[in-house]
Short mmCIF file of N, CA and C in Angstrom, two decimals:
data_model
loop_
_atom_site.label_atom_id
_atom_site.label_comp_id
_atom_site.label_asym_id
_atom_site.label_seq_id
_atom_site.Cartn_x
_atom_site.Cartn_y
_atom_site.Cartn_z
N UNK C 1 116.89 -100.58 102.43
CA UNK C 1 117.65 -100.06 100.99
C UNK C 1 117.66 -98.85 100.91
N UNK C 2 118.69 -98.87 99.65
CA UNK C 2 118.34 -97.37 98.62
C UNK C 2 117.80 -97.65 97.23
N UNK C 3 117.51 -97.16 97.04
CA UNK C 3 117.14 -97.02 95.02
C UNK C 3 117.31 -96.02 94.74
N UNK C 4 117.96 -95.87 94.16
CA UNK C 4 118.73 -94.61 93.24
C UNK C 4 118.20 -94.59 91.51
N UNK C 5 117.74 -93.10 90.68
CA UNK C 5 117.11 -93.19 90.08
C UNK C 5 117.81 -91.99 88.84
N UNK C 6 118.61 -92.11 88.58
CA UNK C 6 119.49 -91.22 87.53
C UNK C 6 118.53 -90.63 86.37
N UNK C 7 118.61 -88.99 86.12
CA UNK C 7 118.03 -88.45 84.70
C UNK C 7 118.80 -87.50 84.94
N UNK C 8 118.26 -86.76 83.80
CA UNK C 8 118.98 -85.41 82.38
C UNK C 8 119.81 -85.78 81.92
N UNK C 9 120.47 -87.08 81.96
CA UNK C 9 121.03 -87.42 80.04
C UNK C 9 120.15 -87.24 78.58
N UNK C 10 121.83 -87.01 77.96
CA UNK C 10 121.11 -86.97 76.65
C UNK C 10 122.29 -86.12 75.74
N UNK C 11 121.75 -85.86 74.42
CA UNK C 11 123.27 -85.75 73.40
C UNK C 11 123.21 -83.51 73.33
N UNK C 12 124.56 -83.98 73.57
CA UNK C 12 125.32 -82.31 73.81
C UNK C 12 126.58 -82.37 73.09
N UNK C 13 126.16 -80.90 73.01
CA UNK C 13 127.40 -80.49 71.49
C UNK C 13 128.72 -80.27 72.79
N UNK C 14 129.59 -80.61 72.21
CA UNK C 14 131.26 -80.17 72.82
C UNK C 14 130.48 -78.96 73.27
N UNK C 15 131.39 -78.77 74.41
CA UNK C 15 131.37 -77.97 74.97
C UNK C 15 129.98 -76.72 76.16
N UNK C 16 129.53 -78.10 76.22
CA UNK C 16 127.80 -77.53 76.18
C UNK C 16 127.89 -78.18 77.69
N UNK C 17 126.73 -78.34 78.42
CA UNK C 17 126.63 -78.34 79.80
C UNK C 17 125.47 -78.97 79.50
N UNK C 18 125.34 -80.03 81.12
CA UNK C 18 124.23 -80.94 81.89
C UNK C 18 124.24 -81.23 82.51
N UNK C 19 122.96 -81.28 82.99
CA UNK C 19 122.91 -81.23 85.02
C UNK C 19 122.35 -83.01 85.12
N UNK C 20 123.02 -83.71 85.84
CA UNK C 20 122.38 -84.87 85.70
C UNK C 20 122.06 -85.53 87.73
N UNK C 21 121.06 -85.41 87.99
CA UNK C 21 119.99 -85.48 89.16
C UNK C 21 120.21 -87.19 89.13
N UNK C 22 119.97 -87.47 90.78
CA UNK C 22 120.12 -88.73 91.32
C UNK C 22 119.31 -88.64 92.49
N UNK C 23 118.39 -89.15 91.82
CA UNK C 23 116.76 -89.18 93.21
C UNK C 23 116.62 -89.99 94.03
N UNK C 24 117.25 -90.47 95.60
CA UNK C 24 117.31 -91.44 96.59
C UNK C 24 115.80 -92.00 97.65
N UNK C 25 115.34 -93.03 97.28
CA UNK C 25 114.17 -93.96 98.43
C UNK C 25 114.85 -94.22 98.89
N UNK C 26 113.89 -94.68 99.90
CA UNK C 26 113.59 -95.47 100.79
C UNK C 26 114.69 -95.40 102.22
N UNK C 27 115.36 -95.71 102.61
CA UNK C 27 116.54 -95.34 104.00
C UNK C 27 117.36 -93.66 103.71
N UNK C 28 116.89 -93.59 104.86
CA UNK C 28 117.51 -92.22 105.14
C UNK C 28 119.08 -91.46 105.02
N UNK C 29 118.64 -90.49 103.55
CA UNK C 29 119.53 -90.14 102.37
C UNK C 29 120.66 -89.62 102.78
N UNK C 30 120.37 -88.51 104.28
CA UNK C 30 121.32 -87.72 104.47
C UNK C 30 122.40 -88.63 105.44
N UNK C 31 122.01 -90.08 105.48
CA UNK C 31 123.14 -90.46 106.13
C UNK C 31 124.51 -91.83 105.16
N UNK C 32 124.51 -90.96 103.72
CA UNK C 32 124.71 -92.15 103.23
C UNK C 32 125.92 -91.57 102.40
N UNK C 33 127.00 -91.40 102.40
CA UNK C 33 128.03 -91.02 100.62
C UNK C 33 127.56 -90.84 99.82
N UNK C 34 127.68 -90.41 99.05
CA UNK C 34 127.24 -90.69 97.37
C UNK C 34 128.46 -90.68 96.37
N UNK C 35 127.94 -91.25 95.50
CA UNK C 35 129.02 -90.81 94.26
C UNK C 35 127.91 -90.51 92.65
N UNK C 36 129.54 -90.80 92.14
CA UNK C 36 129.52 -90.78 90.15
C UNK C 36 130.38 -91.27 89.89
N UNK C 37 129.69 -91.94 88.76
CA UNK C 37 131.21 -93.30 87.95
C UNK C 37 130.05 -93.36 87.54
N UNK C 38 131.60 -94.03 85.63
CA UNK C 38 130.78 -93.31 84.63
C UNK C 38 131.55 -95.08 84.25
N UNK C 39 130.61 -95.55 83.08
CA UNK C 39 131.58 -96.23 82.06
C UNK C 39 131.29 -95.41 80.97
N UNK C 40 132.54 -95.75 80.55
CA UNK C 40 132.27 -95.82 77.80
C UNK C 40 132.12 -97.10 77.39
N UNK C 41 132.03 -97.20 76.76
CA UNK C 41 131.16 -98.40 76.22
C UNK C 41 133.46 -98.75 75.47
N UNK C 42 132.76 -100.19 76.10
CA UNK C 42 133.82 -101.34 75.51
C UNK C 42 135.71 -101.00 77.12
N UNK C 43 135.23 -99.52 78.31
CA UNK C 43 135.78 -99.61 78.75
C UNK C 43 136.39 -99.65 80.64
N UNK C 44 136.39 -99.74 80.81
CA UNK C 44 136.30 -100.06 82.25
C UNK C 44 135.19 -99.09 83.16
N UNK C 45 134.33 -98.99 84.25
CA UNK C 45 133.55 -98.46 85.37
C UNK C 45 135.30 -97.15 85.45
N UNK C 46 135.13 -95.63 85.82
CA UNK C 46 135.82 -95.02 86.23
C UNK C 46 134.36 -93.66 86.93
N UNK C 47 135.38 -93.33 88.05
CA UNK C 47 135.16 -92.65 89.36
C UNK C 47 135.34 -91.08 88.61
N UNK C 48 133.65 -90.46 89.12
CA UNK C 48 133.49 -89.19 88.09
C UNK C 48 133.79 -88.21 89.60
N UNK C 49 133.12 -88.11 90.77
CA UNK C 49 133.23 -87.37 91.97
C UNK C 49 132.01 -88.10 93.27
N UNK C 50 132.36 -87.92 94.77
CA UNK C 50 131.93 -87.92 95.24
C UNK C 50 131.93 -86.80 96.53
N UNK C 51 130.19 -87.06 97.50
CA UNK C 51 130.67 -86.43 97.64
C UNK C 51 130.22 -87.36 99.53
N UNK C 52 130.38 -85.84 101.15
CA UNK C 52 129.94 -87.10 101.92
C UNK C 52 128.59 -86.47 102.60
N UNK C 53 128.55 -87.34 103.51
CA UNK C 53 126.72 -87.24 103.74
C UNK C 53 126.07 -85.23 103.60
N UNK C 54 126.48 -84.97 104.13
CA UNK C 54 126.40 -83.58 105.15
C UNK C 54 126.78 -82.51 103.46
N UNK C 55 127.15 -82.85 102.13
CA UNK C 55 127.87 -81.78 100.98
C UNK C 55 128.71 -81.56 101.50
N UNK C 56 129.21 -81.20 102.67
CA UNK C 56 130.37 -80.41 102.59
C UNK C 56 131.59 -80.57 101.60
N UNK C 57 131.79 -82.16 102.08
CA UNK C 57 133.85 -82.51 101.12
C UNK C 57 132.76 -83.34 100.16
N UNK C 58 134.11 -82.54 98.92
CA UNK C 58 133.70 -83.30 97.38
C UNK C 58 135.16 -83.93 97.39
N UNK C 59 135.05 -84.66 95.74
CA UNK C 59 135.99 -85.94 95.77
C UNK C 59 135.41 -85.91 94.31
N UNK C 60 136.81 -84.92 93.22
CA UNK C 60 136.70 -85.67 91.94
C UNK C 60 137.47 -86.23 90.94
N UNK C 61 137.20 -86.73 90.50
CA UNK C 61 138.66 -87.50 89.34
C UNK C 61 139.40 -87.30 88.91
N UNK C 62 140.47 -87.02 88.13
CA UNK C 62 141.04 -86.02 87.87
C UNK C 62 141.20 -85.13 86.43
N UNK C 63 140.55 -86.87 85.47
CA UNK C 63 139.41 -86.14 84.41
C UNK C 63 138.69 -85.30 84.47
N UNK C 64 137.79 -84.76 85.17
CA UNK C 64 136.72 -84.16 85.70
C UNK C 64 137.20 -82.93 86.03
N UNK C 65 137.69 -82.77 86.97
CA UNK C 65 138.34 -81.60 87.76
C UNK C 65 138.32 -80.90 87.68
N UNK C 66 137.54 -79.45 88.06
CA UNK C 66 137.09 -78.34 87.45
C UNK C 66 135.98 -77.95 86.19
N UNK C 67 135.28 -79.21 85.90
CA UNK C 67 134.40 -78.99 84.63
C UNK C 67 133.42 -79.12 85.38
N UNK C 68 133.81 -80.50 86.19
CA UNK C 68 132.10 -80.35 87.21
C UNK C 68 131.80 -80.39 88.35
N UNK C 69 130.87 -80.31 88.25
CA UNK C 69 130.87 -80.16 90.28
C UNK C 69 129.27 -80.74 91.31
N UNK C 70 129.87 -81.40 91.97
CA UNK C 70 128.90 -82.54 93.23
C UNK C 70 128.43 -80.98 93.55
N UNK C 71 126.98 -81.31 94.16
CA UNK C 71 125.76 -80.68 95.32
C UNK C 71 124.92 -82.35 95.41
N UNK C 72 124.67 -81.93 96.56
CA UNK C 72 123.29 -82.98 96.93
C UNK C 72 122.61 -81.50 98.13
N UNK C 73 120.72 -82.13 98.23
CA UNK C 73 120.09 -81.61 98.34
C UNK C 73 119.54 -82.54 99.65
N UNK C 74 119.96 -82.46 100.43
CA UNK C 74 119.55 -83.59 101.50
C UNK C 74 117.38 -83.35 102.57
N UNK C 75 117.54 -82.23 101.98
CA UNK C 75 115.46 -82.04 101.95
C UNK C 75 114.97 -83.26 101.23
N UNK C 76 116.06 -82.91 99.19
CA UNK C 76 114.57 -83.49 97.81
C UNK C 76 115.16 -84.79 97.94
N UNK C 77 116.97 -85.15 98.46
CA UNK C 77 116.48 -87.05 98.13
C UNK C 77 117.63 -87.18 97.66
N UNK C 78 117.93 -86.08 97.31
CA UNK C 78 118.96 -85.36 95.94
C UNK C 78 120.04 -85.18 95.64
N UNK C 79 121.17 -86.37 95.09
CA UNK C 79 122.50 -85.80 93.89
C UNK C 79 122.24 -85.18 93.21
N UNK C 80 122.99 -84.24 92.68
CA UNK C 80 123.53 -84.20 91.05
C UNK C 80 124.61 -83.03 90.96
N UNK C 81 125.52 -83.16 89.74
CA UNK C 81 126.24 -83.59 89.24
C UNK C 81 126.43 -81.88 88.40
N UNK C 82 126.66 -80.68 87.96
CA UNK C 82 127.30 -79.92 86.86
C UNK C 82 127.67 -80.04 86.46
N UNK C 83 127.89 -80.99 85.05
CA UNK C 83 129.18 -80.70 84.22
C UNK C 83 128.80 -79.66 83.13
N UNK C 84 129.99 -79.44 82.65
CA UNK C 84 129.90 -78.02 81.85
C UNK C 84 131.51 -78.40 81.47
N UNK C 85 131.73 -77.66 79.73
CA UNK C 85 132.84 -77.72 78.92
C UNK C 85 133.32 -79.07 78.84
N UNK C 86 131.84 -79.63 78.05
CA UNK C 86 131.43 -81.12 78.01
C UNK C 86 132.47 -82.35 75.94
N UNK C 87 133.38 -82.58 76.85
CA UNK C 87 134.07 -83.00 75.01
C UNK C 87 133.46 -84.25 74.63
N UNK C 88 134.38 -85.10 73.96
CA UNK C 88 133.64 -85.92 73.76
C UNK C 88 133.76 -87.29 74.22
N UNK C 89 135.17 -87.26 75.57
CA UNK C 89 135.57 -87.94 75.53
C UNK C 89 134.39 -88.58 77.45
N UNK C 90 134.05 -87.41 77.20
CA UNK C 90 132.87 -87.66 78.49
C UNK C 90 131.52 -88.48 77.54
N UNK C 91 131.52 -89.27 76.65
CA UNK C 91 130.58 -90.00 76.32
C UNK C 91 130.44 -91.29 77.24
N UNK C 92 129.98 -91.33 77.92
CA UNK C 92 129.69 -92.76 78.76
C UNK C 92 127.80 -93.36 78.78
N UNK C 93 127.95 -94.11 80.07
CA UNK C 93 126.92 -93.70 80.97
C UNK C 93 126.66 -93.24 82.28
N UNK C 94 126.22 -92.60 82.74
CA UNK C 94 126.42 -92.49 84.32
C UNK C 94 126.00 -92.96 85.08
N UNK C 95 127.05 -92.63 86.39
CA UNK C 95 125.54 -94.13 87.44
C UNK C 95 125.99 -92.94 88.32
N UNK C 96 124.28 -93.23 89.76
CA UNK C 96 125.56 -92.78 91.11
C UNK C 96 125.13 -94.24 92.00
N UNK C 97 125.93 -93.69 93.30
CA UNK C 97 125.71 -94.51 93.74
C UNK C 97 126.47 -94.63 95.20
N UNK C 98 125.33 -94.77 96.39
CA UNK C 98 125.55 -94.74 97.57
C UNK C 98 126.44 -96.27 98.55
N UNK C 99 126.91 -94.75 99.40
CA UNK C 99 127.48 -95.92 100.50
C UNK C 99 127.70 -95.62 101.72
N UNK C 100 127.74 -96.08 103.26
CA UNK C 100 127.09 -95.78 103.91
C UNK C 100 128.75 -95.79 105.22
N UNK C 101 129.55 -95.87 104.46
CA UNK C 101 130.98 -95.94 104.76
C UNK C 101 131.38 -94.45 105.11
N UNK C 102 132.45 -94.14 104.03
CA UNK C 102 133.11 -92.63 103.47
C UNK C 102 132.94 -92.31 101.83
N UNK C 103 132.62 -90.83 101.63
CA UNK C 103 132.09 -90.66 99.88
C UNK C 103 133.86 -90.86 99.83
N UNK C 104 133.50 -91.51 98.31
CA UNK C 104 135.63 -92.81 97.45
C UNK C 104 135.10 -92.40 96.19
N UNK C 105 136.61 -92.45 95.87
CA UNK C 105 136.86 -93.57 94.44
C UNK C 105 136.54 -94.46 94.42
N UNK C 106 136.42 -96.20 95.55
CA UNK C 106 137.01 -96.74 95.96
C UNK C 106 135.18 -97.45 94.52
N UNK C 107 135.21 -98.06 93.85
CA UNK C 107 133.23 -98.00 93.84
C UNK C 107 133.29 -99.65 94.51
N UNK C 108 134.03 -100.08 95.55
CA UNK C 108 134.07 -101.53 95.99
C UNK C 108 132.89 -101.08 97.24
N UNK C 109 133.66 -99.89 97.91
CA UNK C 109 132.25 -99.07 98.48
C UNK C 109 130.99 -98.95 98.95
N UNK C 110 130.49 -99.02 97.82
CA UNK C 110 129.71 -98.14 96.96
C UNK C 110 128.80 -99.85 97.37
N UNK C 111 127.59 -99.43 97.91
CA UNK C 111 125.93 -100.53 98.03
C UNK C 111 125.07 -100.82 96.68
N UNK C 112 124.59 -99.31 97.37
CA UNK C 112 123.48 -99.39 96.01
C UNK C 112 124.10 -98.53 94.71
N UNK C 113 123.66 -98.52 93.83
CA UNK C 113 123.30 -98.37 92.53
C UNK C 113 121.95 -97.96 91.30
N UNK C 114 122.46 -96.53 90.78
CA UNK C 114 121.38 -96.98 89.93
C UNK C 114 121.75 -97.58 89.11
N UNK C 115 120.09 -97.32 88.46
CA UNK C 115 120.35 -97.68 86.96
C UNK C 115 121.35 -96.58 85.32
N UNK C 116 122.09 -95.82 85.84
CA UNK C 116 122.78 -95.13 84.47
C UNK C 116 121.89 -93.91 83.31
N UNK C 117 122.52 -93.20 82.91
CA UNK C 117 121.82 -92.19 81.98
C UNK C 117 123.21 -91.99 81.47
N UNK C 118 122.36 -92.23 79.50
CA UNK C 118 123.75 -91.85 78.79
C UNK C 118 123.67 -90.52 78.61
N UNK C 119 125.00 -90.27 78.13
CA UNK C 119 125.25 -88.80 78.48
C UNK C 119 125.95 -88.91 76.98
N UNK C 120 125.17 -88.53 75.55
CA UNK C 120 126.59 -88.69 75.12
C UNK C 120 126.52 -87.40 75.17
N UNK C 121 128.47 -86.39 74.43
CA UNK C 121 129.25 -85.54 74.12
C UNK C 121 129.42 -85.61 71.95
N UNK C 122 128.79 -84.85 71.35
CA UNK C 122 129.60 -84.61 70.09
C UNK C 122 130.09 -83.96 69.34
N UNK C 123 131.53 -84.26 68.93
CA UNK C 123 131.38 -83.36 68.33
C UNK C 123 132.01 -82.65 67.21
#
């Protein structure tokens, strides 16, 4: 089992920045690829970014490419997403997830999910 807890969400103005963190506990964190997803009200969950177990490979959704950066610190059992140039359409609940397969945009591969953290971008 892996337990995931997100933090760092909040209210920010358009053009601002936030850094979300996801702290993992349980089994060996470094053996998992990690992903961030988000879900806005009335919309399906959307892929944001993913990172492989080592942190050497990353993958981004088209809507965040060039603005968001995913990273991880295996010594701290934590994965991050740095979000810059935020837009109102980035408003959503952000979830981190873990998979023991490979980093992917397919949420069905992820076995463990956090409870989410709210990000609200005001216009």
